[in-house]
PDB file of C-alpha atoms in Angstrom:
ATOM      1  CA  ASN S  20     -97.807 -67.475 -72.927  1.00 48.00           C
ATOM      2  CA  LEU S  21     -97.315 -63.775 -72.364  1.00 44.00           C
ATOM      3  CA  LEU S  22     -94.661 -63.639 -75.097  1.00 48.00           C
ATOM      4  CA  TYR S  23     -96.188 -66.043 -77.593  1.00 50.00           C
ATOM      5  CA  LYS S  24     -99.908 -65.479 -77.002  1.00 56.00           C
ATOM      6  CA  PRO S  25    -100.478 -61.901 -75.826  1.00 56.00           C
ATOM      7  CA  LYS S  26    -104.054 -61.562 -74.588  1.00 57.00           C
ATOM      8  CA  ASN S  27    -104.717 -58.247 -76.355  1.00 62.00           C
ATOM      9  CA  ASP S  28    -103.093 -55.436 -78.329  1.00 62.00           C
ATOM     10  CA  PHE S  29    -102.009 -53.611 -75.174  1.00 55.00           C
ATOM     11  CA  VAL S  30    -100.066 -56.635 -73.910  1.00 52.00           C
ATOM     12  CA  ARG S  31     -98.681 -57.306 -77.421  1.00 56.00           C
ATOM     13  CA  ASP S  32     -97.372 -53.724 -77.615  1.00 55.00           C
ATOM     14  CA  PHE S  33     -96.095 -53.856 -74.027  1.00 49.00           C
ATOM     15  CA  VAL S  34     -93.917 -56.946 -74.540  1.00 50.00           C
ATOM     16  CA  GLY S  35     -92.652 -55.533 -77.841  1.00 54.00           C
ATOM     17  CA  ALA S  36     -92.247 -56.565 -81.434  1.00 52.00           C
ATOM     18  CA  ASP S  37     -89.183 -58.647 -80.591  1.00 53.00           C
ATOM     19  CA  ARG S  38     -91.142 -60.968 -78.293  1.00 50.00           C
ATOM     20  CA  ALA S  39     -90.263 -63.999 -80.450  1.00 53.00           C
ATOM     21  CA  LEU S  40     -86.566 -63.243 -79.942  1.00 54.00           C
ATOM     22  CA  LYS S  41     -87.197 -62.858 -76.221  1.00 57.00           C
ATOM     23  CA  GLY S  42     -88.860 -66.242 -76.315  1.00 57.00           C
ATOM     24  CA  LEU S  43     -85.567 -67.787 -77.411  1.00 66.00           C
ATOM     25  CA  GLN S  44     -84.442 -67.278 -73.806  1.00 64.00           C
ATOM     26  CA  LEU S  45     -87.056 -69.818 -72.739  1.00 69.00           C
ATOM     27  CA  MET S  46     -86.055 -72.661 -75.048  1.00 82.00           C
ATOM     28  CA  ARG S  47     -83.069 -74.998 -74.915  1.00 90.00           C
ATOM     29  CA  ILE S  48     -81.001 -76.390 -77.763  1.00 93.00           C
ATOM     30  CA  LYS S  49     -82.141 -79.927 -76.967  1.00 95.00           C
ATOM     31  CA  GLU S  50     -85.634 -78.949 -78.149  1.00 91.00           C
ATOM     32  CA  ILE S  51     -84.537 -78.225 -81.717  1.00 90.00           C
ATOM     33  CA  MET S  52     -81.094 -79.758 -82.358  1.00 94.00           C
ATOM     34  CA  ASP S  53     -80.440 -82.283 -85.087  1.00 95.00           C
ATOM     35  CA  THR S  54     -79.281 -85.398 -83.240  1.00 96.00           C
ATOM     36  CA  SER S  55     -78.025 -87.114 -86.416  1.00 95.00           C
ATOM     37  CA  PRO S  56     -75.550 -84.702 -87.969  1.00 95.00           C
ATOM     38  CA  ARG S  57     -73.414 -85.822 -90.868  1.00 96.00           C
ATOM     39  CA  THR S  58     -69.952 -86.647 -89.638  1.00 97.00           C
ATOM     40  CA  ILE S  59     -66.621 -87.881 -90.898  1.00 97.00           C
ATOM     41  CA  ARG S  60     -63.683 -89.362 -89.025  1.00 97.00           C
ATOM     42  CA  ALA S  61     -60.532 -87.273 -88.794  1.00 97.00           C
ATOM     43  CA  ASN S  62     -58.397 -90.067 -90.272  1.00 96.00           C
ATOM     44  CA  GLU S  63     -60.477 -90.387 -93.453  1.00 95.00           C
ATOM     45  CA  LYS S  64     -58.961 -89.326 -96.764  1.00 95.00           C
ATOM     46  CA  THR S  65     -59.994 -85.960 -98.169  1.00 94.00           C
ATOM     47  CA  THR S  66     -60.755 -87.530-101.547  1.00 92.00           C
ATOM     48  CA  GLY S  67     -63.438 -89.713 -99.971  1.00 93.00           C
ATOM     49  CA  ALA S  68     -64.828 -86.726 -98.082  1.00 94.00           C
ATOM     50  CA  LYS S  69     -65.028 -84.697-101.281  1.00 93.00           C
ATOM     51  CA  SER S  70     -66.861 -87.467-103.138  1.00 93.00           C
ATOM     52  CA  TYR S  71     -69.327 -87.909-100.283  1.00 95.00           C
ATOM     53  CA  MET S  72     -70.028 -84.177 -99.977  1.00 95.00           C
ATOM     54  CA  GLU S  73     -70.549 -83.790-103.719  1.00 94.00           C
ATOM     55  CA  ARG S  74     -72.798 -86.845-103.923  1.00 96.00           C
ATOM     56  CA  GLU S  75     -74.918 -85.691-100.968  1.00 95.00           C
ATOM     57  CA  LYS S  76     -74.815 -82.027-102.074  1.00 95.00           C
ATOM     58  CA  ILE S  77     -73.680 -80.793 -98.669  1.00 94.00           C
ATOM     59  CA  GLU S  78     -71.396 -77.888 -97.829  1.00 92.00           C
ATOM     60  CA  TRP S  79     -69.855 -79.159 -94.575  1.00 93.00           C
ATOM     61  CA  LEU S  80     -69.285 -82.162 -92.342  1.00 96.00           C
ATOM     62  CA  MET S  81     -68.601 -82.412 -88.636  1.00 97.00           C
ATOM     63  CA  VAL S  82     -65.257 -84.040 -87.890  1.00 98.00           C
ATOM     64  CA  VAL S  83     -65.014 -86.532 -85.016  1.00 98.00           C
ATOM     65  CA  ASP S  84     -62.407 -88.933 -83.712  1.00 97.00           C
ATOM     66  CA  ASP S  85     -62.932 -92.641 -83.053  1.00 96.00           C
ATOM     67  CA  ASN S  86     -64.556 -91.845 -79.676  1.00 96.00           C
ATOM     68  CA  TYR S  87     -67.006 -89.440 -81.376  1.00 97.00           C
ATOM     69  CA  THR S  88     -65.315 -86.434 -79.795  1.00 98.00           C
ATOM     70  CA  PHE S  89     -66.028 -83.339 -81.877  1.00 98.00           C
ATOM     71  CA  LEU S  90     -62.851 -81.949 -83.464  1.00 98.00           C
ATOM     72  CA  GLY S  91     -64.103 -79.375 -85.937  1.00 96.00           C
ATOM     73  CA  TRP S  92     -65.650 -78.703 -89.318  1.00 95.00           C
ATOM     74  CA  LEU S  93     -64.809 -79.729 -92.852  1.00 95.00           C
ATOM     75  CA  GLY S  94     -65.985 -77.416 -95.636  1.00 93.00           C
ATOM     76  CA  ILE S  95     -66.402 -78.448 -99.244  1.00 93.00           C
ATOM     77  CA  SER S  96     -64.276 -75.511-100.410  1.00 91.00           C
ATOM     78  CA  ASP S  97     -61.396 -76.636 -98.176  1.00 90.00           C
ATOM     79  CA  VAL S  98     -61.642 -80.193 -99.483  1.00 92.00           C
ATOM     80  CA  ALA S  99     -61.774 -78.975-103.093  1.00 87.00           C
ATOM     81  CA  ARG S 100     -58.468 -77.093-102.657  1.00 88.00           C
ATOM     82  CA  LYS S 101     -56.698 -80.043-101.025  1.00 82.00           C
ATOM     83  CA  LYS S 102     -55.214 -82.706-103.269  1.00 79.00           C
ATOM     84  CA  GLY S 103     -54.978 -85.817-101.124  1.00 84.00           C
ATOM     85  CA  GLY S 104     -54.189 -86.125 -97.454  1.00 92.00           C
ATOM     86  CA  LYS S 105     -56.321 -86.659 -94.393  1.00 95.00           C
ATOM     87  CA  VAL S 106     -59.322 -84.752 -93.103  1.00 96.00           C
ATOM     88  CA  LYS S 107     -57.487 -83.946 -89.857  1.00 95.00           C
ATOM     89  CA  ASP S 108     -55.001 -81.863 -91.849  1.00 94.00           C
ATOM     90  CA  ILE S 109     -57.583 -79.338 -93.037  1.00 94.00           C
ATOM     91  CA  ILE S 110     -60.323 -79.205 -90.408  1.00 94.00           C
ATOM     92  CA  ILE S 111     -61.610 -75.874 -89.151  1.00 92.00           C
ATOM     93  CA  PRO S 112     -61.337 -75.992 -85.351  1.00 93.00           C
ATOM     94  CA  PRO S 113     -64.476 -75.052 -83.425  1.00 92.00           C
ATOM     95  CA  THR S 114     -64.656 -71.464 -82.220  1.00 89.00           C
ATOM     96  CA  ALA S 115     -67.818 -72.090 -80.203  1.00 91.00           C
ATOM     97  CA  LEU S 116     -69.522 -75.094 -78.645  1.00 94.00           C
ATOM     98  CA  ALA S 117     -72.759 -75.549 -76.751  1.00 96.00           C
ATOM     99  CA  THR S 118     -74.472 -78.134 -74.581  1.00 97.00           C
ATOM    100  CA  SER S 119     -77.995 -79.382 -74.995  1.00 97.00           C
ATOM    101  CA  ASP S 120     -79.053 -77.124 -72.092  1.00 96.00           C
ATOM    102  CA  THR S 121     -77.782 -73.925 -73.716  1.00 94.00           C
ATOM    103  CA  VAL S 122     -80.621 -71.447 -74.250  1.00 92.00           C
ATOM    104  CA  LEU S 123     -81.423 -70.560 -77.853  1.00 89.00           C
ATOM    105  CA  ASN S 124     -80.657 -66.858 -77.630  1.00 86.00           C
ATOM    106  CA  GLU S 125     -77.139 -67.727 -76.454  1.00 89.00           C
ATOM    107  CA  ALA S 126     -76.869 -70.358 -79.197  1.00 90.00           C
ATOM    108  CA  LEU S 127     -77.825 -67.762 -81.788  1.00 86.00           C
ATOM    109  CA  SER S 128     -75.164 -65.404 -80.485  1.00 87.00           C
ATOM    110  CA  LEU S 129     -72.525 -68.164 -80.598  1.00 89.00           C
ATOM    111  CA  MET S 130     -73.534 -69.075 -84.149  1.00 87.00           C
ATOM    112  CA  LEU S 131     -73.203 -65.475 -85.313  1.00 85.00           C
ATOM    113  CA  SER S 132     -69.638 -65.374 -83.986  1.00 81.00           C
ATOM    114  CA  SER S 133     -68.751 -68.818 -85.336  1.00 77.00           C
ATOM    115  CA  ALA S 134     -66.541 -69.358 -88.353  1.00 68.00           C
ATOM    116  CA  VAL S 135     -69.088 -71.712 -89.932  1.00 75.00           C
ATOM    117  CA  GLY S 136     -72.445 -70.420 -88.732  1.00 79.00           C
ATOM    118  CA  ASN S 137     -73.424 -73.766 -87.224  1.00 89.00           C
ATOM    119  CA  LEU S 138     -73.119 -74.793 -83.631  1.00 94.00           C
ATOM    120  CA  ALA S 139     -71.885 -78.165 -82.434  1.00 96.00           C
ATOM    121  CA  VAL S 140     -73.667 -79.552 -79.390  1.00 97.00           C
ATOM    122  CA  VAL S 141     -71.404 -81.633 -77.159  1.00 98.00           C
ATOM    123  CA  ASP S 142     -71.630 -83.336 -73.780  1.00 97.00           C
ATOM    124  CA  ASP S 143     -69.338 -82.580 -70.832  1.00 96.00           C
ATOM    125  CA  LYS S 144     -66.638 -84.847 -72.320  1.00 96.00           C
ATOM    126  CA  GLY S 145     -66.718 -83.199 -75.748  1.00 96.00           C
ATOM    127  CA  LYS S 146     -68.613 -85.998 -77.478  1.00 98.00           C
ATOM    128  CA  LEU S 147     -70.848 -84.838 -80.291  1.00 98.00           C
ATOM    129  CA  GLU S 148     -74.563 -84.905 -79.469  1.00 98.00           C
ATOM    130  CA  GLY S 149     -75.945 -82.843 -82.332  1.00 97.00           C
ATOM    131  CA  VAL S 150     -75.913 -79.610 -84.261  1.00 96.00           C
ATOM    132  CA  VAL S 151     -77.977 -76.447 -84.448  1.00 95.00           C
ATOM    133  CA  ASN S 152     -78.055 -74.210 -87.490  1.00 91.00           C
ATOM    134  CA  PHE S 153     -79.782 -71.007 -88.531  1.00 87.00           C
ATOM    135  CA  ASN S 154     -82.590 -72.949 -90.206  1.00 87.00           C
ATOM    136  CA  SER S 155     -83.438 -74.629 -86.887  1.00 85.00           C
ATOM    137  CA  ILE S 156     -83.825 -71.285 -85.158  1.00 82.00           C
ATOM    138  CA  ARG S 157     -85.608 -69.750 -88.144  1.00 83.00           C
ATOM    139  CA  GLU S 158     -88.191 -72.553 -87.954  1.00 84.00           C
ATOM    140  CA  VAL S 159     -88.812 -71.861 -84.269  1.00 76.00           C
ATOM    141  CA  LEU S 160     -89.265 -68.155 -84.959  1.00 73.00           C
ATOM    142  CA  GLY S 161     -91.488 -68.898 -87.959  1.00 73.00           C
ATOM    143  CA  LYS S 162     -93.757 -71.148 -85.899  1.00 68.00           C
ATOM    144  CA  THR S 163     -94.024 -68.431 -83.288  1.00 58.00           C
ATOM    145  CA  TYR S 164     -95.057 -65.800 -85.816  1.00 51.00           C
ATOM    146  CA  ASN S 165     -97.468 -68.199 -87.554  1.00 54.00           C
ATOM    147  CA  LYS S 166     -99.200 -68.978 -84.256  1.00 52.00           C
ATOM    148  CA  GLU S 167     -99.601 -65.283 -83.657  1.00 49.00           C
ATOM    149  CA  ARG S 168    -101.056 -64.644 -87.127  1.00 49.00           C
ATOM    150  CA  GLN S 169    -103.650 -67.384 -86.650  1.00 48.00           C
ATOM    151  CA  LYS S 170    -105.270 -65.495 -83.803  1.00 49.00           C
TER     152      LYS S 170
END
């Protein structure tokens, strides 16, 4: 409450203009993650992946194996350059992973250092549970600022 609903101007100034960013330390990924990310199996053909991505107008897919273990990312530009073959041959390996209990400020930091700007959320066995992207965090920050403006 102190961060999101400062009682008066003194408290608002005391906690600082970046109080919404500080509030990201209080939230966990599980509160905002997309639990139904678009995925593709590693053994699928790249031609099928390309068709699917073009039809759905999406820039990337999350690559999983048959056990739903997260293996990496598949970008539309990578698929467009590849003539045939399997998805597993061109995936971008993950540079950062998170769990559903990761705090949002850490998630944001991991996303900024990631090759794709999205963050895969996995369980302790590496199975895909969801994804967090910049839009998810932007929405949280936007809601925070909107609540503050309504006062």
